[in-house]
XYZ file of C-alpha atoms in Angstrom:
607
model
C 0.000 0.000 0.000
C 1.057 3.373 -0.636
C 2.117 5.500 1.848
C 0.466 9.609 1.385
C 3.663 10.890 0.239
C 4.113 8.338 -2.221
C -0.080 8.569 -3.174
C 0.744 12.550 -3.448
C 3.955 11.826 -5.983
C 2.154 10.065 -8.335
C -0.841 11.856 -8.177
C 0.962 14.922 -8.974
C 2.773 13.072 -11.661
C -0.774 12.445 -13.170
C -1.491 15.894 -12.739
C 1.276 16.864 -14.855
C 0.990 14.113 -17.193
C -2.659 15.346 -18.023
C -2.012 18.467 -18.131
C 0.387 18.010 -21.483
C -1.897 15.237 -23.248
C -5.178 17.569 -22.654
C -3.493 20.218 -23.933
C -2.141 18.460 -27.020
C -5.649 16.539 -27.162
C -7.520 20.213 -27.833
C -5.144 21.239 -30.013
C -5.695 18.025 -32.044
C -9.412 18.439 -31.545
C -9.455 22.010 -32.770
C -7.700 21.403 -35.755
C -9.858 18.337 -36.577
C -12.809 20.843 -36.257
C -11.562 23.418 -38.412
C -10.887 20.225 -40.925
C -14.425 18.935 -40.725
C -15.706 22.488 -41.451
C -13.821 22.952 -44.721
C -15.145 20.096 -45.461
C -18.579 20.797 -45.181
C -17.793 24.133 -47.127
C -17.078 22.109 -50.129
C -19.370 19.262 -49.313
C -22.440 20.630 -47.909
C -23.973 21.992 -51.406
C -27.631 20.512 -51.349
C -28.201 17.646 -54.024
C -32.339 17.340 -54.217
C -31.951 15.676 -57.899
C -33.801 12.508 -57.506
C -35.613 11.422 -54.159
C -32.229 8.751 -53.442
C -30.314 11.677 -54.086
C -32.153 13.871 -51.891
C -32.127 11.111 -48.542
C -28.526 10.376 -49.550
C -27.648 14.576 -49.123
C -29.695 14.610 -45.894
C -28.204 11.796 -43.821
C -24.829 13.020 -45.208
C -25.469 16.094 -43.285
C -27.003 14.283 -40.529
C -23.228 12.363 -40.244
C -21.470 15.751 -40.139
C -23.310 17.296 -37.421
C -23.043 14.336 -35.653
C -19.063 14.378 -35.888
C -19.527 18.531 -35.071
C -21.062 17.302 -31.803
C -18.568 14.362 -31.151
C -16.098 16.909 -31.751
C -17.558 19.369 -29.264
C -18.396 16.762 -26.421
C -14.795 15.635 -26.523
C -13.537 18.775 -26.397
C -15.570 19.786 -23.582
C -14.720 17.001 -21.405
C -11.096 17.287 -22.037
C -11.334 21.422 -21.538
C -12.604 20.484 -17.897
C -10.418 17.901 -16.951
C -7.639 20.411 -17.978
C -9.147 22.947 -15.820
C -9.519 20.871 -12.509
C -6.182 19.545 -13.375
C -4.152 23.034 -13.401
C -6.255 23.730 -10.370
C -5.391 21.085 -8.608
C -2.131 21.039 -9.610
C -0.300 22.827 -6.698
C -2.909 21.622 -3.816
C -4.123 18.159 -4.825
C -6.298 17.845 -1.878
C -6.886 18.683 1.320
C -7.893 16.017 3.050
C -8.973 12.552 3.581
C -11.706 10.155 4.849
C -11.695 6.795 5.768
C -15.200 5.016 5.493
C -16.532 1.784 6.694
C -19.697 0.820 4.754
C -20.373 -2.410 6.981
C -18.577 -4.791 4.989
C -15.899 -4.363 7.134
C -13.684 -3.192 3.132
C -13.158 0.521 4.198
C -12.783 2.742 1.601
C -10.198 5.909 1.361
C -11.802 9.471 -0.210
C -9.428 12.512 -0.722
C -11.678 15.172 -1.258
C -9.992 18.459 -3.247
C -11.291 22.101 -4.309
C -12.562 20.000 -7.517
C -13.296 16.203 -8.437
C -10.852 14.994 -10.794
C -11.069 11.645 -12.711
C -8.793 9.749 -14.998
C -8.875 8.538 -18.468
C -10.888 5.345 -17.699
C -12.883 7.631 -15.219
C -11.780 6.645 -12.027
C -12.289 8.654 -9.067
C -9.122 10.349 -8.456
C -10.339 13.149 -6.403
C -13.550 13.347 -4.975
C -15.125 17.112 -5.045
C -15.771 19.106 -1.204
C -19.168 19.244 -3.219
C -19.983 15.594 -3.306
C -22.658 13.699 -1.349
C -19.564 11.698 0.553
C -17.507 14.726 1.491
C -20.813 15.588 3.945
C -19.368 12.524 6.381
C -15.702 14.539 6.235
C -17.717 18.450 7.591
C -20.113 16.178 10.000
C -16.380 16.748 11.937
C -16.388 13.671 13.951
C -15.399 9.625 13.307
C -17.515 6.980 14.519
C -21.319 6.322 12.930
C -23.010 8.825 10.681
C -24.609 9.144 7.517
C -25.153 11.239 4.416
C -27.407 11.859 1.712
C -26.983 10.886 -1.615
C -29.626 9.841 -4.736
C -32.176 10.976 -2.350
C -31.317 7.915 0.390
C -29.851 8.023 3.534
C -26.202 6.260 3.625
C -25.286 5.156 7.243
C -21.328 4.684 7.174
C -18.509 4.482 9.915
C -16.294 6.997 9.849
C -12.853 5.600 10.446
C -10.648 8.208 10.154
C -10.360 11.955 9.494
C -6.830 13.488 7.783
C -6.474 16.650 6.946
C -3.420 18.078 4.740
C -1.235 20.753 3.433
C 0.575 20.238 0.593
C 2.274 22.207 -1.641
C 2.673 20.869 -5.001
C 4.504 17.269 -4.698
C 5.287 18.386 -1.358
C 3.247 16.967 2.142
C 4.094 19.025 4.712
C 1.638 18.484 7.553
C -1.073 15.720 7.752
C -3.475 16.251 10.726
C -5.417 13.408 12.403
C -7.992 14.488 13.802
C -11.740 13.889 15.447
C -12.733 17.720 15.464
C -12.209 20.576 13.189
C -12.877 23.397 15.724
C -9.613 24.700 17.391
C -7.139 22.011 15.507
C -3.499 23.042 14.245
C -5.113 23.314 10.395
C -7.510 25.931 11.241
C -5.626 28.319 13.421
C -2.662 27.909 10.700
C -5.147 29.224 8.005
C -7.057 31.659 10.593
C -3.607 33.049 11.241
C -2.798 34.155 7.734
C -2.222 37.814 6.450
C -5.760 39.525 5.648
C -4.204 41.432 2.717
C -6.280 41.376 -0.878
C -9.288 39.466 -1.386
C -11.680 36.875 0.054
C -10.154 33.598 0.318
C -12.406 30.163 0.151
C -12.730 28.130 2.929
C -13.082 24.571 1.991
C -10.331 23.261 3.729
C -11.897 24.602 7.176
C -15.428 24.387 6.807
C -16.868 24.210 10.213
C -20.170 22.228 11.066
C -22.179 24.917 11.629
C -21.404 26.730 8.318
C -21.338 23.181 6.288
C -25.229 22.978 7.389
C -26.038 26.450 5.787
C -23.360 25.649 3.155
C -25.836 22.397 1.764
C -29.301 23.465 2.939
C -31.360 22.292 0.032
C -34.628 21.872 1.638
C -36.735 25.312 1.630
C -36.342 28.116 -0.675
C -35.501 31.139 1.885
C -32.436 30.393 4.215
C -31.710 33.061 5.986
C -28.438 33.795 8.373
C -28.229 35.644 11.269
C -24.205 35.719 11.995
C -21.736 37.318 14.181
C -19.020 39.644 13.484
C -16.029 37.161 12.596
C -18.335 34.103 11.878
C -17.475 33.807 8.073
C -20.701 34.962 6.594
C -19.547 35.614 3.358
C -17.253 32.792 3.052
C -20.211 30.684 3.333
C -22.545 32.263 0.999
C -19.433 32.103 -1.232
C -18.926 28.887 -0.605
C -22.705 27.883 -0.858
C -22.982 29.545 -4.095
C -20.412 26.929 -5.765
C -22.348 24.631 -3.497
C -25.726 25.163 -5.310
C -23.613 24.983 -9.193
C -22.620 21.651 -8.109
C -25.954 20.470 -7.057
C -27.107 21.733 -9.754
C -24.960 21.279 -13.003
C -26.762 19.936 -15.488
C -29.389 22.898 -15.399
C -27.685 26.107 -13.840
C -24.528 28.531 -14.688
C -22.951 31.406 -13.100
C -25.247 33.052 -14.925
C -27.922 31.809 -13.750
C -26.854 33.047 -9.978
C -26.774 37.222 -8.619
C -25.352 38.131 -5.006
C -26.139 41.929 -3.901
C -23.382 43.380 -2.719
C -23.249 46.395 -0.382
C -21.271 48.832 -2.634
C -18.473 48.151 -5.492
C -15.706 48.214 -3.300
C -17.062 44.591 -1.599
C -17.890 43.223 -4.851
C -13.767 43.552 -5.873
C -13.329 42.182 -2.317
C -14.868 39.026 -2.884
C -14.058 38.495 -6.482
C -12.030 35.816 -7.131
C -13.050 32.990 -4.787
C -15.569 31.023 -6.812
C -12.831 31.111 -9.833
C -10.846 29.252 -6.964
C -13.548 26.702 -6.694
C -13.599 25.844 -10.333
C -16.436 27.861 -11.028
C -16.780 31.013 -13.087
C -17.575 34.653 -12.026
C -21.072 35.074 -10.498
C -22.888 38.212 -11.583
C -22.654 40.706 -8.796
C -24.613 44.182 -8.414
C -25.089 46.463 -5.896
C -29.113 46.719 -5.189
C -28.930 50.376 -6.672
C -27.754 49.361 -10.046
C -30.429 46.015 -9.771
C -33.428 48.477 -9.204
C -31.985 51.160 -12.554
C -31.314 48.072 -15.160
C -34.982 46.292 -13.965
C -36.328 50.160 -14.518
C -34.646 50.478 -17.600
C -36.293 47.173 -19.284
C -39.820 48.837 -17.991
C -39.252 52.219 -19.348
C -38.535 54.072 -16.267
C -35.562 55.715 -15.137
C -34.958 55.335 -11.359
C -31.984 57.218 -9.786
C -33.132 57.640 -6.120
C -34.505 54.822 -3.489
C -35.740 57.271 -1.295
C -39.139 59.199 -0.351
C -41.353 56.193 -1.413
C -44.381 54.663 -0.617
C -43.757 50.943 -0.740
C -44.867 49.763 2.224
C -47.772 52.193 2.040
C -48.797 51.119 -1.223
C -48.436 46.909 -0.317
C -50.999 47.352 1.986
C -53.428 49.621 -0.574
C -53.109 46.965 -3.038
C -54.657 44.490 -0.927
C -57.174 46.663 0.050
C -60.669 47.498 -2.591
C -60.309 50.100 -5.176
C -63.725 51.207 -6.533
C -62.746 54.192 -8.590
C -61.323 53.521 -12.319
C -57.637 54.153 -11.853
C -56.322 57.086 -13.353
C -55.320 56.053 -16.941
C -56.887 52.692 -17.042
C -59.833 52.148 -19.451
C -63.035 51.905 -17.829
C -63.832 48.833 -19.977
C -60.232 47.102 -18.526
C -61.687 47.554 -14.825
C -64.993 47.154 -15.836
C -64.050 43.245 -16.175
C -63.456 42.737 -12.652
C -65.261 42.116 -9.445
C -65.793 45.081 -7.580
C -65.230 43.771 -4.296
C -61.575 42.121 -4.575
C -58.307 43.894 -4.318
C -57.036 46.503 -5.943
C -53.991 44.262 -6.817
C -56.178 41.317 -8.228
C -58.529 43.739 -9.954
C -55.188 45.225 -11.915
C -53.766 41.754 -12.907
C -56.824 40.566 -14.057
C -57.387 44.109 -16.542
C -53.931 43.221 -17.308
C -54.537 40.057 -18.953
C -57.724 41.148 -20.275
C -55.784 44.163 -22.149
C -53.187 41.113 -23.131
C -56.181 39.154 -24.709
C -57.566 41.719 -26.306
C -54.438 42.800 -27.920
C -54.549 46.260 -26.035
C -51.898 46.511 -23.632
C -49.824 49.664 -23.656
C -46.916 50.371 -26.097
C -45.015 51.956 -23.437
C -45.878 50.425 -19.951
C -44.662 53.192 -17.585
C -46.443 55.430 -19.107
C -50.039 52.721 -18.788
C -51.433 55.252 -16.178
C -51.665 58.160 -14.638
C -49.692 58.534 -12.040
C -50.087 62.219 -10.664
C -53.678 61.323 -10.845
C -53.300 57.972 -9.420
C -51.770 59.417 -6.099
C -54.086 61.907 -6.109
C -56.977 59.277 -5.792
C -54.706 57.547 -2.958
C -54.142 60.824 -1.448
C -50.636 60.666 -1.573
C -48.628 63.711 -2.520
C -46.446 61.599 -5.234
C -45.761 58.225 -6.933
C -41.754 57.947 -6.836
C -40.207 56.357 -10.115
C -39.176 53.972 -7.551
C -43.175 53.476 -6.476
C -43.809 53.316 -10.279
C -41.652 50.570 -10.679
C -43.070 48.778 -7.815
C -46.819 48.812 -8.871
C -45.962 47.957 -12.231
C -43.659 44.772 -11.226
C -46.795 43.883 -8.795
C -49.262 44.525 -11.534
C -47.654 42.856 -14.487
C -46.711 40.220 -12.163
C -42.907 40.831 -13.886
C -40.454 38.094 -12.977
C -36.686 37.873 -12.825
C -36.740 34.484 -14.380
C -33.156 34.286 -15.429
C -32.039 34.380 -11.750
C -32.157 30.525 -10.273
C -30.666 31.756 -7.300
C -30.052 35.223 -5.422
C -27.398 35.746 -3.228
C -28.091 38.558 -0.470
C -24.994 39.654 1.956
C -24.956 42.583 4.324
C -29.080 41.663 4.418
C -29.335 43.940 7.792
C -28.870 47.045 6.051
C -31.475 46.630 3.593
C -35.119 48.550 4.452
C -38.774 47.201 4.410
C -38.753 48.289 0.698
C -35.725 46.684 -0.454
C -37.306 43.473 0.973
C -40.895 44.065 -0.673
C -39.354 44.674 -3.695
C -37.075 41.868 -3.765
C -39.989 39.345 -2.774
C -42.001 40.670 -5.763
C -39.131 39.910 -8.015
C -37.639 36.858 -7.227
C -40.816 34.299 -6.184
C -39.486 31.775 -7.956
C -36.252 32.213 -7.232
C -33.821 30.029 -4.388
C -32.849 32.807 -1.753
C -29.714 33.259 0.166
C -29.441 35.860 2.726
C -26.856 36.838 5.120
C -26.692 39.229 7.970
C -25.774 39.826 11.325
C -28.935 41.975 12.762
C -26.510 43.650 15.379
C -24.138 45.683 12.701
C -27.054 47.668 11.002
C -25.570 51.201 11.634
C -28.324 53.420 11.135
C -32.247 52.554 12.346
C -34.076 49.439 13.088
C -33.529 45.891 10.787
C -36.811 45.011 10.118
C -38.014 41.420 10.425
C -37.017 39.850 6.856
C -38.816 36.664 7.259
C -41.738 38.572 7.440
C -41.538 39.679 3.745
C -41.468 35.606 2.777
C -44.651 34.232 4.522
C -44.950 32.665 1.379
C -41.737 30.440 0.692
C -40.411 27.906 3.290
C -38.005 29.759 5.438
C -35.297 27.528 6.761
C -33.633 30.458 9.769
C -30.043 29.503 10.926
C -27.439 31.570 12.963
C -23.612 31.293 13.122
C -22.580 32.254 16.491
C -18.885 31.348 16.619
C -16.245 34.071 15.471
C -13.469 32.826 13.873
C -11.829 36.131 12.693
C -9.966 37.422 15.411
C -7.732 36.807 18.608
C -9.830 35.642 21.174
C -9.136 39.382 23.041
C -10.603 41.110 20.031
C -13.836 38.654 20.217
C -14.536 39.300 23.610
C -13.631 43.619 23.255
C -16.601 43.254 20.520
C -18.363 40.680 22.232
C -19.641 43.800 24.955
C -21.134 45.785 22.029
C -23.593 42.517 20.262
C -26.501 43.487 23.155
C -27.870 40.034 24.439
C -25.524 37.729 21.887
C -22.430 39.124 24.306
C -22.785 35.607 26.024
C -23.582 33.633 22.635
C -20.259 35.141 20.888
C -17.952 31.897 21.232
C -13.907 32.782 19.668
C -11.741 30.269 18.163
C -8.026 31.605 18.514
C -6.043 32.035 21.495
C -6.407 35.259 23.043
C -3.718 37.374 21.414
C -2.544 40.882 22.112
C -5.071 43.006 24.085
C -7.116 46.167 22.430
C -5.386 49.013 23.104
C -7.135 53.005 23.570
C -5.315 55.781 23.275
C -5.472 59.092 23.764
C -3.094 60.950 20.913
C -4.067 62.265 17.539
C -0.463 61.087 16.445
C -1.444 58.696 13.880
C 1.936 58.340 12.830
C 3.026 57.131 16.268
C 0.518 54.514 16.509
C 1.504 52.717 13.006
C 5.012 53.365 14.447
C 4.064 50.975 17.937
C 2.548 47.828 15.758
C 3.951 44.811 15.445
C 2.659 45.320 11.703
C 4.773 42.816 9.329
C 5.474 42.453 5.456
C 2.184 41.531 3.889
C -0.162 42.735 6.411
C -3.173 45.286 6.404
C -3.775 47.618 7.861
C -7.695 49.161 8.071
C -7.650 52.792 9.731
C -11.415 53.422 10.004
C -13.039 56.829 10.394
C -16.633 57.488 11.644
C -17.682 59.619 8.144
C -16.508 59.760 4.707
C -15.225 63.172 5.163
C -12.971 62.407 7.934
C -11.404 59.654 5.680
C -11.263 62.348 2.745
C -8.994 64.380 5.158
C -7.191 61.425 6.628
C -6.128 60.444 3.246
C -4.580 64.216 2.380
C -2.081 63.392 5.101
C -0.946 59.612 4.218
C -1.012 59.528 0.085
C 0.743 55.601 0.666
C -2.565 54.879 1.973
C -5.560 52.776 -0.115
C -8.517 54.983 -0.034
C -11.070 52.904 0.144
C -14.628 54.067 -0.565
C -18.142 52.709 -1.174
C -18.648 53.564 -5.016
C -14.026 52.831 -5.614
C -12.739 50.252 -7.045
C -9.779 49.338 -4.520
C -10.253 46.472 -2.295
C -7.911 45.667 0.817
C -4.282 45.720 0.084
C -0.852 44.947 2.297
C -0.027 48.125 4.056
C -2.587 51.256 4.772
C -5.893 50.724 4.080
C -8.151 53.934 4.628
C -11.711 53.829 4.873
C -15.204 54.963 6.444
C -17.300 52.242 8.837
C -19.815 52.449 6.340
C -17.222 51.124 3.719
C -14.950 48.338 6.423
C -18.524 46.429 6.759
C -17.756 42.951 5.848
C -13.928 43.844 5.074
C -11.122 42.497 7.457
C -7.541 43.799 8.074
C -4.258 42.547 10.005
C -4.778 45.444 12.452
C -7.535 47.968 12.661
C -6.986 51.397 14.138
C -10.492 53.121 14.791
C -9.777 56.870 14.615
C -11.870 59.531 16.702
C -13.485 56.731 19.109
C -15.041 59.220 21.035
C -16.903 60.661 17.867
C -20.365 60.945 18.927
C -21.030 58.555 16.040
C -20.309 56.350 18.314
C -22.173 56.929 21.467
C -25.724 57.219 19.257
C -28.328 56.405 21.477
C -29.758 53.963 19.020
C -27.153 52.141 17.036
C -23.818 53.785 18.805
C -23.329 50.026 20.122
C -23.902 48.524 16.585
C -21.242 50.684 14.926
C -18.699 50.377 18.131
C -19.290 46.162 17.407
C -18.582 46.745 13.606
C -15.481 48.846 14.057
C -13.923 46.742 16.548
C -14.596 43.443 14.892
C -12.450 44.456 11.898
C -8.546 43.812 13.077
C -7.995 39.906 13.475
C -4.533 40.470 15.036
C -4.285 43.685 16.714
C -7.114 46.762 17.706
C -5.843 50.195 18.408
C -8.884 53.444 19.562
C -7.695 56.765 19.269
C -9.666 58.890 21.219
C -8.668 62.033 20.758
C -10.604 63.763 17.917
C -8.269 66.910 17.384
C -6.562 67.138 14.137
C -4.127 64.411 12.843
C -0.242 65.361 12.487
């Protein structure tokens, strides 16, 4: 039997192996395609002569698509087994699982970023993804089962390994019963936080594998703390859901919201990592314009409306012909029912009749309509709304939506999401206590009508555990919930100098760290960044994303960003001592820094 080192070696040596014959096998394969197309240049003329003729032309056209296709499949399957090959190439996997079935044969998986299979399509490398790797995230040997083909698959759990490798190269191999707190994890939770989002596969923890491959109701919805890898798992969830479902969805076929641009650069990058391809990401500004757009209307401000005002007037009777709508249209309708059902219905009867508006936004009238609602306006933004509701439009390209930051969105965002997406699979991720301005509202509420599945994350893995527990006193009655990871590191320091300068001087800040030096407002960061040019400016509508060295930001703009060591400038700000959410944005700042947390409370001017 081979020993792992040996079992790496040749699997590397595979690796590379497959690597040079795929790539010589698509050359081959495009040049035999470019040969069967000149081909069918000079052969594809249509002979309809005599009816022999005719059936003879036909089926040889029949045999040259058929090669096209052959030609295509082949290339596709070799295109992908290049792919996970390169990928795999310098980590082949990351760890391994011993299973007992009951026939007392047990049965070695390595599971990797990607499932790879041979030339006679053997099971090299078994994807994080698969059915079997659940037994590996259940974190524990001994009985358990998992679910595959719809059945229930009790196995023994013999033994847990997890690796790093680099290359051809095993340098630590990790037995282990339990994921939480072992060398592996710390090793990875003690990296540099410098550039973007890094997957998690090697570490997923139990808690986040059970969000991670929820596939029973359409709404799951996170609650997490600071630290608790949110966005890692709705990253990691998203390649998730493109595994389980492969044969019918793409990238394309998935959106994640994304607070502003500067988090969408952030977490670019990881699902490339996973073998899949770019997601589309949007902020929910730029979602609301382009779904405007295809209606006619042009919608450049989310405020000042009427949403949840007008949800409830559309359930209520209307007996008055809305402004704009043909008497006849409304005239088909029962009096008695809801304004809402009364407008659907004259909307199909206008579509059967072959008399629906050539330009929809302009279907009524909406100065009038308010009027009649006594309201003193219909936003674009309302427009938009009772037209979606009305026409019953449909995002039907998006399979799944992706929602992160969820606790800053407002009652509107979530009625207007709901009336979008019905049919859609829904992700969404928040942490209720780091909404810095008002009230969360209750976003199950706004999905009475899907199967909610609610789950929380409450362990941090982020920081040192003297970090955790500094934020910990600022997350209200989850202070005692908050459960850290790493050892207890250097303790938070306050201050009380403006010298900026002086504090970067005093960290133990080394090569290929961050930095995040956070400012209460926007215009505090503009004049923070005057006086330190080295230093990232980061901001909500920029493109830069965390980098080694200074990063310079507003707490609007750190949300869901994490540095080496986080400096909070002006602590004494009343920002921060808000009546209402001062303890919400004191738990965001200080949950930023994984390694060290400086306050500077002194708010005079910075040297």
């Amino acid at each position: 039997m081979l020993t792992e080192t040996q079992h790496l070696h040749k699997l590397y040596q595979q690796f590379q192996h497959d690597i040079a014959t795929l790539t010589t096998q698509l050359a081959d394969l495009s040049t035999e395609a470019k040969q069967v197309k000149r081909q069918l240049g000079t052969d594809g003329h249509l002979d309809l002569g005599t009816y022999t003729e005719t059936l003879d032309t036909f089926a040889s056209i029949e045999a040259n698509n058929r090669q096209i296709d052959t030609l295509n499949t082949r290339a596709q399957t070799a295109a992908t087994r290049l792919a996970h090959a390169k990928l795999l190439l310098p980590q082949a996997y990351f760890a391994k699982l011993q299973l007992d079935y009951g026939d007392d044969d047990p049965e070695a998986y390595h599971l990797g970023k990607v499932g790879y299979i041979d030339a006679q399509a053997n099971d090299l490398v078994y994807d994080w993804r698969a059915p079997v790797a659940d037994a590996y995230y259940a974190n524990r040997t001994g009985a358990t089962s998992y679910q595959a083909n719809g059945r229930d698959i009790p196995v023994t759990v013999l033994a847990r390994q997890q690796f790093v490798i680099d290359h051809d190269q095993l340098l630590q191999v990790v037995n282990t019963q339990s994921a939480i707190g072992d060398p592996l994890l710390l090793a990875v939770l003690a990296e540099n936080r410098s550039g973007g989002l890094q997957e998690i596969t090697a570490t997923i923890q139990q808690e986040q594998n059970a969000i991670i491959r929820e596939s029973t109701h359409q709404v799951v919805l996170v609650d997490g703390v600071a630290g608790s890898g949110k966005t890692s798992v709705l990253l990691q969830r998203v390649a998730y859901q493109l595994y389980r479902h492969r044969d019918t969805w793409t990238s394309a076929d998935i959106l994640i919201l994304t607070p502003n641009t500067a988090f969408s650069r952030y977490i670019r990058g990881v699902l490339p990592a996973l073998g899949e391809a770019e997601p589309l990401t949007s902020t929910y500004a730029n979602l609301i314009q382009a779904v405007g757009t295809r209606l006619g209307l042009t919608v450049t401000n989310l405020a000042d409306n009427h949403l949840a005002t007008l949800d409830r007037l559309l359930q209520q009777p209307f007996l008055p012909t809305p402004a704009g709508l043909s008497p006849q249209a409304y005239a088909q309708t029962d009096s008695q029912d809801s304004f809402l059902n009364r407008m659907q219905h004259a909307w199909r009867w206008l579509t059967a009749m072959q008399q629906l508006p050539a330009d929809v936004s302009h279907w009524l009238d909406w100065d009038a309509l308010a009027a009649q609602w006594h309201l003193a306006t219909l936003t674009t933004y309302d427009q938009l709304y009772l037209l979606i509701k009305i026409t019953n439009y449909q995002q039907t390209t998006t399979a799944a939506l992706f929602v992160d930051e969820a606790q800053d969105y407002d009652a509107d965002t979530w009625l207007m999401l709901q009336a979008l997406f019905t049919k859609a699979q829904l992700t969404i991720v928040g942490d209720h206590r780091q909404r810095l301005t008002g009230q969360a509202p209750d976003i199950a509420a706004y999905f009475t009508n899907q199967t909610i599945q609610p789950l929380q994350l409450t362990t941090s893995y982020r920081a040192t555990g003297a970090i955790t527990t500094y934020f910990a006193q600022f997350a209200g009655d989850w202070q005692s919930r908050i459960k850290a990871v790493q050892a207890n590191g250097l303790t938070p320091q306050t201050v009380t100098t403006a010298d900026l300068k002086s504090v970067l001087d005093q960290l133990p800040i080394q090569n290929g760290q961050s930095v995040g030096i956070i400012t209460p407002n926007q215009a505090s960061a503009d004049t923070l960044a005057t006086q330190f040019p080295i230093a990232h400016h980061l901001t909500a509508a920029g493109h830069q994303t965390v980098q080694p060295g200074l990063n310079l930001m507003a707490l609007p703009v750190a949300k869901g960003l994490e540095f080496d060591h986080a400096i909070i400038v002006d602590w004494t700000n009343p920002y921060y001592l808000d009546t209402e959410t001062g303890d919400h944005r004191r738990y965001v700042a200080t949950s930023r820094g994984t390694k060290t947390l400086t306050l500077i409370t002194d708010s005079g001017p910075i040297d």
